[in-house]
PDB file of N, CA and C in Angstrom:
ATOM      1  N   UNK A   1      80.155 -64.072 116.280  1.00 84.00           N
ATOM      2  CA  UNK A   1      79.711 -63.529 115.344  1.00 84.00           C
ATOM      3  C   UNK A   1      78.678 -62.892 115.058  1.00 84.00           C
ATOM      4  N   UNK A   2      78.024 -61.871 114.662  1.00 93.00           N
ATOM      5  CA  UNK A   2      77.054 -60.867 114.346  1.00 93.00           C
ATOM      6  C   UNK A   2      76.411 -60.926 112.920  1.00 93.00           C
ATOM      7  N   UNK A   3      75.754 -61.501 112.325  1.00 94.00           N
ATOM      8  CA  UNK A   3      75.020 -61.608 111.618  1.00 94.00           C
ATOM      9  C   UNK A   3      74.010 -60.446 111.021  1.00 94.00           C
ATOM     10  N   UNK A   4      73.732 -59.888 109.824  1.00 96.00           N
ATOM     11  CA  UNK A   4      72.578 -58.656 109.255  1.00 96.00           C
ATOM     12  C   UNK A   4      72.269 -59.471 107.898  1.00 96.00           C
ATOM     13  N   UNK A   5      71.118 -59.131 107.782  1.00 96.00           N
ATOM     14  CA  UNK A   5      70.638 -59.822 106.522  1.00 96.00           C
ATOM     15  C   UNK A   5      69.844 -58.490 106.089  1.00 96.00           C
ATOM     16  N   UNK A   6      69.601 -57.929 105.099  1.00 97.00           N
ATOM     17  CA  UNK A   6      68.695 -56.909 104.331  1.00 97.00           C
ATOM     18  C   UNK A   6      68.134 -57.238 103.549  1.00 97.00           C
ATOM     19  N   UNK A   7      66.712 -57.303 103.520  1.00 96.00           N
ATOM     20  CA  UNK A   7      66.150 -58.388 101.442  1.00 96.00           C
ATOM     21  C   UNK A   7      65.069 -57.489 101.529  1.00 96.00           C
ATOM     22  N   UNK A   8      65.398 -56.967 100.046  1.00 97.00           N
ATOM     23  CA  UNK A   8      64.821 -56.282  99.886  1.00 97.00           C
ATOM     24  C   UNK A   8      63.736 -56.929  97.867  1.00 97.00           C
ATOM     25  N   UNK A   9      62.397 -56.667  97.781  1.00 97.00           N
ATOM     26  CA  UNK A   9      61.872 -57.241  96.776  1.00 97.00           C
ATOM     27  C   UNK A   9      61.491 -56.179  95.872  1.00 97.00           C
ATOM     28  N   UNK A  10      61.583 -56.037  94.446  1.00 97.00           N
ATOM     29  CA  UNK A  10      61.066 -55.421  93.784  1.00 97.00           C
ATOM     30  C   UNK A  10      60.267 -55.555  92.642  1.00 97.00           C
ATOM     31  N   UNK A  11      59.189 -54.992  92.341  1.00 97.00           N
ATOM     32  CA  UNK A  11      58.372 -55.476  91.183  1.00 97.00           C
ATOM     33  C   UNK A  11      58.143 -54.211  90.389  1.00 97.00           C
ATOM     34  N   UNK A  12      58.928 -54.749  88.479  1.00 97.00           N
ATOM     35  CA  UNK A  12      58.963 -53.704  87.885  1.00 97.00           C
ATOM     36  C   UNK A  12      58.042 -54.532  86.886  1.00 97.00           C
ATOM     37  N   UNK A  13      57.774 -53.447  85.695  1.00 97.00           N
ATOM     38  CA  UNK A  13      56.818 -54.086  84.677  1.00 97.00           C
ATOM     39  C   UNK A  13      58.228 -54.153  83.736  1.00 97.00           C
ATOM     40  N   UNK A  14      57.974 -55.393  83.200  1.00 97.00           N
ATOM     41  CA  UNK A  14      59.635 -55.485  82.324  1.00 97.00           C
ATOM     42  C   UNK A  14      58.791 -55.428  80.568  1.00 97.00           C
ATOM     43  N   UNK A  15      57.413 -55.408  80.384  1.00 97.00           N
ATOM     44  CA  UNK A  15      57.223 -54.731  79.413  1.00 97.00           C
ATOM     45  C   UNK A  15      55.679 -54.475  79.046  1.00 97.00           C
ATOM     46  N   UNK A  16      55.018 -53.872  78.021  1.00 96.00           N
ATOM     47  CA  UNK A  16      54.248 -53.454  77.693  1.00 96.00           C
ATOM     48  C   UNK A  16      53.027 -53.525  76.611  1.00 96.00           C
ATOM     49  N   UNK A  17      52.212 -53.844  76.292  1.00 95.00           N
ATOM     50  CA  UNK A  17      51.186 -54.551  74.936  1.00 95.00           C
ATOM     51  C   UNK A  17      51.374 -53.118  74.070  1.00 95.00           C
ATOM     52  N   UNK A  18      50.526 -53.456  72.890  1.00 95.00           N
ATOM     53  CA  UNK A  18      50.712 -51.742  71.868  1.00 95.00           C
ATOM     54  C   UNK A  18      49.563 -50.513  72.844  1.00 95.00           C
ATOM     55  N   UNK A  19      48.721 -50.947  73.954  1.00 95.00           N
ATOM     56  CA  UNK A  19      47.859 -50.330  74.568  1.00 95.00           C
ATOM     57  C   UNK A  19      48.664 -49.613  75.752  1.00 95.00           C
ATOM     58  N   UNK A  20      50.042 -50.149  75.982  1.00 95.00           N
ATOM     59  CA  UNK A  20      50.623 -49.712  77.305  1.00 95.00           C
ATOM     60  C   UNK A  20      50.824 -49.701  78.042  1.00 95.00           C
ATOM     61  N   UNK A  21      49.514 -51.169  78.045  1.00 95.00           N
ATOM     62  CA  UNK A  21      49.453 -52.067  79.368  1.00 95.00           C
ATOM     63  C   UNK A  21      50.404 -52.845  79.977  1.00 95.00           C
ATOM     64  N   UNK A  22      50.614 -53.031  81.008  1.00 96.00           N
ATOM     65  CA  UNK A  22      51.525 -54.216  81.538  1.00 96.00           C
ATOM     66  C   UNK A  22      51.512 -55.831  80.463  1.00 96.00           C
ATOM     67  N   UNK A  23      52.598 -56.147  79.913  1.00 96.00           N
ATOM     68  CA  UNK A  23      52.662 -57.470  79.459  1.00 96.00           C
ATOM     69  C   UNK A  23      52.970 -58.742  80.449  1.00 96.00           C
ATOM     70  N   UNK A  24      54.421 -58.373  80.986  1.00 97.00           N
ATOM     71  CA  UNK A  24      54.987 -58.925  81.866  1.00 97.00           C
ATOM     72  C   UNK A  24      55.663 -58.074  82.649  1.00 97.00           C
ATOM     73  N   UNK A  25      55.833 -59.101  83.867  1.00 98.00           N
ATOM     74  CA  UNK A  25      56.306 -58.315  85.073  1.00 98.00           C
ATOM     75  C   UNK A  25      57.956 -58.806  85.423  1.00 98.00           C
ATOM     76  N   UNK A  26      58.681 -57.875  86.267  1.00 98.00           N
ATOM     77  CA  UNK A  26      59.450 -59.077  87.073  1.00 98.00           C
ATOM     78  C   UNK A  26      59.971 -59.004  88.524  1.00 98.00           C
ATOM     79  N   UNK A  27      59.984 -59.654  88.863  1.00 97.00           N
ATOM     80  CA  UNK A  27      60.291 -59.919  90.531  1.00 97.00           C
ATOM     81  C   UNK A  27      62.034 -60.081  90.537  1.00 97.00           C
ATOM     82  N   UNK A  28      62.240 -59.329  91.481  1.00 98.00           N
ATOM     83  CA  UNK A  28      63.954 -59.161  91.956  1.00 98.00           C
ATOM     84  C   UNK A  28      63.820 -59.183  93.368  1.00 98.00           C
ATOM     85  N   UNK A  29      64.325 -60.428  94.087  1.00 97.00           N
ATOM     86  CA  UNK A  29      64.552 -60.216  95.297  1.00 97.00           C
ATOM     87  C   UNK A  29      66.055 -60.275  95.606  1.00 97.00           C
ATOM     88  N   UNK A  30      66.340 -58.963  96.459  1.00 98.00           N
ATOM     89  CA  UNK A  30      68.036 -58.956  96.845  1.00 98.00           C
ATOM     90  C   UNK A  30      68.127 -59.281  98.514  1.00 98.00           C
ATOM     91  N   UNK A  31      69.228 -59.847  98.799  1.00 98.00           N
ATOM     92  CA  UNK A  31      69.580 -59.926 100.096  1.00 98.00           C
ATOM     93  C   UNK A  31      71.001 -59.728 100.231  1.00 98.00           C
ATOM     94  N   UNK A  32      71.243 -58.224 101.134  1.00 98.00           N
ATOM     95  CA  UNK A  32      72.785 -58.151 101.745  1.00 98.00           C
ATOM     96  C   UNK A  32      73.199 -58.889 103.115  1.00 98.00           C
ATOM     97  N   UNK A  33      74.188 -59.692 103.183  1.00 97.00           N
ATOM     98  CA  UNK A  33      74.302 -59.839 104.234  1.00 97.00           C
ATOM     99  C   UNK A  33      75.619 -59.239 104.852  1.00 97.00           C
ATOM    100  N   UNK A  34      75.684 -58.993 106.155  1.00 97.00           N
ATOM    101  CA  UNK A  34      76.876 -58.324 107.089  1.00 97.00           C
ATOM    102  C   UNK A  34      77.686 -59.534 107.855  1.00 97.00           C
ATOM    103  N   UNK A  35      78.467 -59.967 107.857  1.00 95.00           N
ATOM    104  CA  UNK A  35      78.852 -60.593 108.850  1.00 95.00           C
ATOM    105  C   UNK A  35      80.412 -59.900 109.486  1.00 95.00           C
ATOM    106  N   UNK A  36      79.670 -59.843 111.246  1.00 94.00           N
ATOM    107  CA  UNK A  36      81.404 -59.112 111.855  1.00 94.00           C
ATOM    108  C   UNK A  36      81.681 -60.518 112.399  1.00 94.00           C
ATOM    109  N   UNK A  37      83.108 -60.687 112.769  1.00 90.00           N
ATOM    110  CA  UNK A  37      83.446 -61.570 113.177  1.00 90.00           C
ATOM    111  C   UNK A  37      84.028 -60.885 114.712  1.00 90.00           C
ATOM    112  N   UNK A  38      84.177 -62.074 115.730  1.00 91.00           N
ATOM    113  CA  UNK A  38      84.767 -61.146 116.994  1.00 91.00           C
ATOM    114  C   UNK A  38      86.063 -60.165 116.609  1.00 91.00           C
ATOM    115  N   UNK A  39      86.637 -60.163 115.708  1.00 92.00           N
ATOM    116  CA  UNK A  39      87.948 -59.321 116.019  1.00 92.00           C
ATOM    117  C   UNK A  39      87.395 -58.304 115.304  1.00 92.00           C
ATOM    118  N   UNK A  40      85.930 -57.577 115.096  1.00 90.00           N
ATOM    119  CA  UNK A  40      85.996 -57.005 114.614  1.00 90.00           C
ATOM    120  C   UNK A  40      85.869 -56.738 112.847  1.00 90.00           C
ATOM    121  N   UNK A  41      86.453 -57.820 111.998  1.00 93.00           N
ATOM    122  CA  UNK A  41      86.100 -58.143 110.397  1.00 93.00           C
ATOM    123  C   UNK A  41      84.914 -57.900 110.539  1.00 93.00           C
ATOM    124  N   UNK A  42      84.604 -57.252 108.562  1.00 95.00           N
ATOM    125  CA  UNK A  42      83.243 -57.448 108.537  1.00 95.00           C
ATOM    126  C   UNK A  42      83.825 -57.978 106.870  1.00 95.00           C
ATOM    127  N   UNK A  43      82.713 -59.496 106.520  1.00 95.00           N
ATOM    128  CA  UNK A  43      82.572 -59.804 105.338  1.00 95.00           C
ATOM    129  C   UNK A  43      81.578 -59.303 104.744  1.00 95.00           C
ATOM    130  N   UNK A  44      80.993 -58.392 103.748  1.00 96.00           N
ATOM    131  CA  UNK A  44      79.526 -58.563 102.935  1.00 96.00           C
ATOM    132  C   UNK A  44      79.589 -59.225 101.509  1.00 96.00           C
ATOM    133  N   UNK A  45      78.535 -59.466 101.516  1.00 97.00           N
ATOM    134  CA  UNK A  45      77.954 -60.353  99.898  1.00 97.00           C
ATOM    135  C   UNK A  45      76.192 -60.140  99.995  1.00 97.00           C
ATOM    136  N   UNK A  46      76.191 -59.716  98.682  1.00 98.00           N
ATOM    137  CA  UNK A  46      75.069 -60.072  98.167  1.00 98.00           C
ATOM    138  C   UNK A  46      74.654 -61.041  97.505  1.00 98.00           C
ATOM    139  N   UNK A  47      73.330 -61.383  97.354  1.00 98.00           N
ATOM    140  CA  UNK A  47      72.584 -62.349  96.536  1.00 98.00           C
ATOM    141  C   UNK A  47      70.895 -61.963  96.164  1.00 98.00           C
ATOM    142  N   UNK A  48      71.156 -62.286  94.964  1.00 97.00           N
ATOM    143  CA  UNK A  48      69.613 -61.579  93.993  1.00 97.00           C
ATOM    144  C   UNK A  48      69.379 -62.981  93.207  1.00 97.00           C
ATOM    145  N   UNK A  49      68.408 -62.743  93.068  1.00 97.00           N
ATOM    146  CA  UNK A  49      67.371 -63.701  92.113  1.00 97.00           C
ATOM    147  C   UNK A  49      66.305 -63.220  91.498  1.00 97.00           C
ATOM    148  N   UNK A  50      66.133 -63.437  90.306  1.00 97.00           N
ATOM    149  CA  UNK A  50      65.200 -62.418  89.527  1.00 97.00           C
ATOM    150  C   UNK A  50      64.479 -63.552  88.605  1.00 97.00           C
ATOM    151  N   UNK A  51      62.891 -62.636  88.662  1.00 97.00           N
ATOM    152  CA  UNK A  51      62.025 -64.097  87.340  1.00 97.00           C
ATOM    153  C   UNK A  51      60.672 -62.964  86.746  1.00 97.00           C
ATOM    154  N   UNK A  52      60.813 -63.292  85.913  1.00 97.00           N
ATOM    155  CA  UNK A  52      59.549 -62.496  84.868  1.00 97.00           C
ATOM    156  C   UNK A  52      58.617 -63.710  84.762  1.00 97.00           C
ATOM    157  N   UNK A  53      57.402 -63.119  84.444  1.00 97.00           N
ATOM    158  CA  UNK A  53      56.588 -63.524  84.304  1.00 97.00           C
ATOM    159  C   UNK A  53      55.121 -62.724  84.016  1.00 97.00           C
ATOM    160  N   UNK A  54      53.939 -63.513  83.109  1.00 97.00           N
ATOM    161  CA  UNK A  54      53.110 -62.552  82.217  1.00 97.00           C
ATOM    162  C   UNK A  54      52.448 -62.311  83.656  1.00 97.00           C
ATOM    163  N   UNK A  55      51.607 -61.415  82.642  1.00 96.00           N
ATOM    164  CA  UNK A  55      50.471 -60.235  83.570  1.00 96.00           C
ATOM    165  C   UNK A  55      49.213 -61.304  83.184  1.00 96.00           C
ATOM    166  N   UNK A  56      48.204 -61.253  84.319  1.00 95.00           N
ATOM    167  CA  UNK A  56      47.144 -62.378  84.251  1.00 95.00           C
ATOM    168  C   UNK A  56      45.748 -61.195  84.425  1.00 95.00           C
ATOM    169  N   UNK A  57      44.692 -61.283  83.703  1.00 92.00           N
ATOM    170  CA  UNK A  57      43.944 -60.660  83.686  1.00 92.00           C
ATOM    171  C   UNK A  57      43.040 -60.533  85.727  1.00 92.00           C
ATOM    172  N   UNK A  58      43.335 -61.792  85.858  1.00 95.00           N
ATOM    173  CA  UNK A  58      42.549 -62.544  87.395  1.00 95.00           C
ATOM    174  C   UNK A  58      43.651 -61.293  88.238  1.00 95.00           C
ATOM    175  N   UNK A  59      43.443 -60.039  88.739  1.00 95.00           N
ATOM    176  CA  UNK A  59      44.176 -59.313  90.087  1.00 95.00           C
ATOM    177  C   UNK A  59      44.633 -60.444  91.084  1.00 95.00           C
ATOM    178  N   UNK A  60      43.656 -60.641  91.274  1.00 96.00           N
ATOM    179  CA  UNK A  60      43.474 -62.078  92.333  1.00 96.00           C
ATOM    180  C   UNK A  60      44.816 -63.077  92.342  1.00 96.00           C
ATOM    181  N   UNK A  61      44.729 -63.644  91.307  1.00 96.00           N
ATOM    182  CA  UNK A  61      45.492 -65.157  90.635  1.00 96.00           C
ATOM    183  C   UNK A  61      46.655 -64.427  90.573  1.00 96.00           C
ATOM    184  N   UNK A  62      47.022 -62.975  90.170  1.00 96.00           N
ATOM    185  CA  UNK A  62      48.394 -62.084  90.210  1.00 96.00           C
ATOM    186  C   UNK A  62      48.853 -62.497  91.677  1.00 96.00           C
ATOM    187  N   UNK A  63      48.318 -61.637  91.822  1.00 96.00           N
ATOM    188  CA  UNK A  63      48.693 -61.503  93.453  1.00 96.00           C
ATOM    189  C   UNK A  63      49.249 -62.752  94.234  1.00 96.00           C
ATOM    190  N   UNK A  64      48.378 -63.769  93.852  1.00 97.00           N
ATOM    191  CA  UNK A  64      48.882 -65.448  94.528  1.00 97.00           C
ATOM    192  C   UNK A  64      50.057 -65.674  93.685  1.00 97.00           C
ATOM    193  N   UNK A  65      50.467 -65.375  92.557  1.00 96.00           N
ATOM    194  CA  UNK A  65      51.114 -66.157  91.958  1.00 96.00           C
ATOM    195  C   UNK A  65      52.627 -65.339  92.323  1.00 96.00           C
ATOM    196  N   UNK A  66      52.722 -64.106  92.414  1.00 96.00           N
ATOM    197  CA  UNK A  66      53.948 -63.170  92.929  1.00 96.00           C
ATOM    198  C   UNK A  66      53.900 -63.607  94.347  1.00 96.00           C
ATOM    199  N   UNK A  67      53.075 -63.741  95.541  1.00 96.00           N
ATOM    200  CA  UNK A  67      53.514 -64.243  96.311  1.00 96.00           C
ATOM    201  C   UNK A  67      53.984 -65.534  96.375  1.00 96.00           C
ATOM    202  N   UNK A  68      53.659 -66.271  95.899  1.00 97.00           N
ATOM    203  CA  UNK A  68      53.923 -67.607  95.817  1.00 97.00           C
ATOM    204  C   UNK A  68      55.743 -67.830  95.383  1.00 97.00           C
ATOM    205  N   UNK A  69      55.657 -66.711  94.539  1.00 97.00           N
ATOM    206  CA  UNK A  69      57.093 -66.749  93.555  1.00 97.00           C
ATOM    207  C   UNK A  69      57.768 -65.977  94.380  1.00 97.00           C
ATOM    208  N   UNK A  70      57.428 -65.170  95.040  1.00 96.00           N
ATOM    209  CA  UNK A  70      58.354 -64.009  95.972  1.00 96.00           C
ATOM    210  C   UNK A  70      58.860 -65.242  97.381  1.00 96.00           C
ATOM    211  N   UNK A  71      58.104 -66.174  97.810  1.00 97.00           N
ATOM    212  CA  UNK A  71      58.280 -67.208  98.624  1.00 97.00           C
ATOM    213  C   UNK A  71      59.493 -68.213  97.979  1.00 97.00           C
ATOM    214  N   UNK A  72      59.313 -68.855  97.222  1.00 97.00           N
ATOM    215  CA  UNK A  72      60.657 -70.034  95.954  1.00 97.00           C
ATOM    216  C   UNK A  72      61.612 -68.890  96.290  1.00 97.00           C
ATOM    217  N   UNK A  73      61.460 -67.503  95.263  1.00 97.00           N
ATOM    218  CA  UNK A  73      62.833 -67.022  95.038  1.00 97.00           C
ATOM    219  C   UNK A  73      63.997 -66.812  96.434  1.00 97.00           C
ATOM    220  N   UNK A  74      62.983 -66.675  97.827  1.00 96.00           N
ATOM    221  CA  UNK A  74      63.518 -66.480  99.328  1.00 96.00           C
ATOM    222  C   UNK A  74      63.976 -67.223  99.520  1.00 96.00           C
ATOM    223  N   UNK A  75      63.709 -68.796  99.451  1.00 97.00           N
ATOM    224  CA  UNK A  75      63.827 -70.342  99.457  1.00 97.00           C
ATOM    225  C   UNK A  75      65.246 -70.496  99.220  1.00 97.00           C
ATOM    226  N   UNK A  76      65.083 -70.293  97.554  1.00 97.00           N
ATOM    227  CA  UNK A  76      66.731 -70.275  96.972  1.00 97.00           C
ATOM    228  C   UNK A  76      67.769 -69.112  97.752  1.00 97.00           C
ATOM    229  N   UNK A  77      67.645 -68.176  97.795  1.00 97.00           N
ATOM    230  CA  UNK A  77      68.715 -67.234  98.335  1.00 97.00           C
ATOM    231  C   UNK A  77      68.764 -67.919  99.629  1.00 97.00           C
ATOM    232  N   UNK A  78      67.953 -68.108 100.605  1.00 96.00           N
ATOM    233  CA  UNK A  78      68.160 -68.558 102.067  1.00 96.00           C
ATOM    234  C   UNK A  78      68.548 -69.261 102.112  1.00 96.00           C
ATOM    235  N   UNK A  79      68.888 -70.811 100.951  1.00 97.00           N
ATOM    236  CA  UNK A  79      69.621 -72.056 100.786  1.00 97.00           C
ATOM    237  C   UNK A  79      71.132 -71.597  99.981  1.00 97.00           C
ATOM    238  N   UNK A  80      71.202 -70.341  99.112  1.00 97.00           N
ATOM    239  CA  UNK A  80      72.409 -70.119  99.269  1.00 97.00           C
ATOM    240  C   UNK A  80      73.319 -69.194 100.117  1.00 97.00           C
ATOM    241  N   UNK A  81      72.633 -68.663 100.880  1.00 96.00           N
ATOM    242  CA  UNK A  81      72.892 -68.192 102.116  1.00 96.00           C
ATOM    243  C   UNK A  81      73.542 -68.954 103.355  1.00 96.00           C
ATOM    244  N   UNK A  82      72.968 -69.599 102.992  1.00 95.00           N
ATOM    245  CA  UNK A  82      73.199 -70.934 104.093  1.00 95.00           C
ATOM    246  C   UNK A  82      74.859 -71.519 103.673  1.00 95.00           C
ATOM    247  N   UNK A  83      74.458 -72.143 102.206  1.00 96.00           N
ATOM    248  CA  UNK A  83      75.800 -72.649 101.731  1.00 96.00           C
ATOM    249  C   UNK A  83      77.119 -72.051 101.915  1.00 96.00           C
ATOM    250  N   UNK A  84      76.480 -70.430 102.098  1.00 95.00           N
ATOM    251  CA  UNK A  84      77.798 -69.148 102.125  1.00 95.00           C
ATOM    252  C   UNK A  84      78.324 -69.085 103.521  1.00 95.00           C
ATOM    253  N   UNK A  85      77.713 -69.301 104.431  1.00 92.00           N
ATOM    254  CA  UNK A  85      77.586 -69.439 105.881  1.00 92.00           C
ATOM    255  C   UNK A  85      78.212 -70.491 106.282  1.00 92.00           C
ATOM    256  N   UNK A  86      78.376 -71.451 105.664  1.00 93.00           N
ATOM    257  CA  UNK A  86      79.108 -73.112 106.051  1.00 93.00           C
ATOM    258  C   UNK A  86      80.303 -72.787 105.556  1.00 93.00           C
ATOM    259  N   UNK A  87      80.860 -72.413 104.365  1.00 91.00           N
ATOM    260  CA  UNK A  87      81.987 -72.292 103.735  1.00 91.00           C
ATOM    261  C   UNK A  87      82.946 -71.113 104.529  1.00 91.00           C
ATOM    262  N   UNK A  88      82.755 -70.170 105.504  1.00 83.00           N
ATOM    263  CA  UNK A  88      83.547 -69.359 105.727  1.00 83.00           C
ATOM    264  C   UNK A  88      83.841 -69.347 107.088  1.00 83.00           C
TER     265      UNK A  88
END
């Protein structure tokens, strides 16, 4: 078997306040996997998780929260990939 995993993290402004400043953000983590068996057959599957969260006035706290949230999303997707791989 050959396994390829591509993962993308995207951060977007989900909403803005009346002054146009970011009020909430959305983190989206997407993983695409491609499995090629010994016969050359290929299976592709995508996994995606996202979370919305409020902006913070302290940008250091915001970055720390984003890093922790990204790790949590990655762990959830990893669990889903493992379950999927066990099922094929």
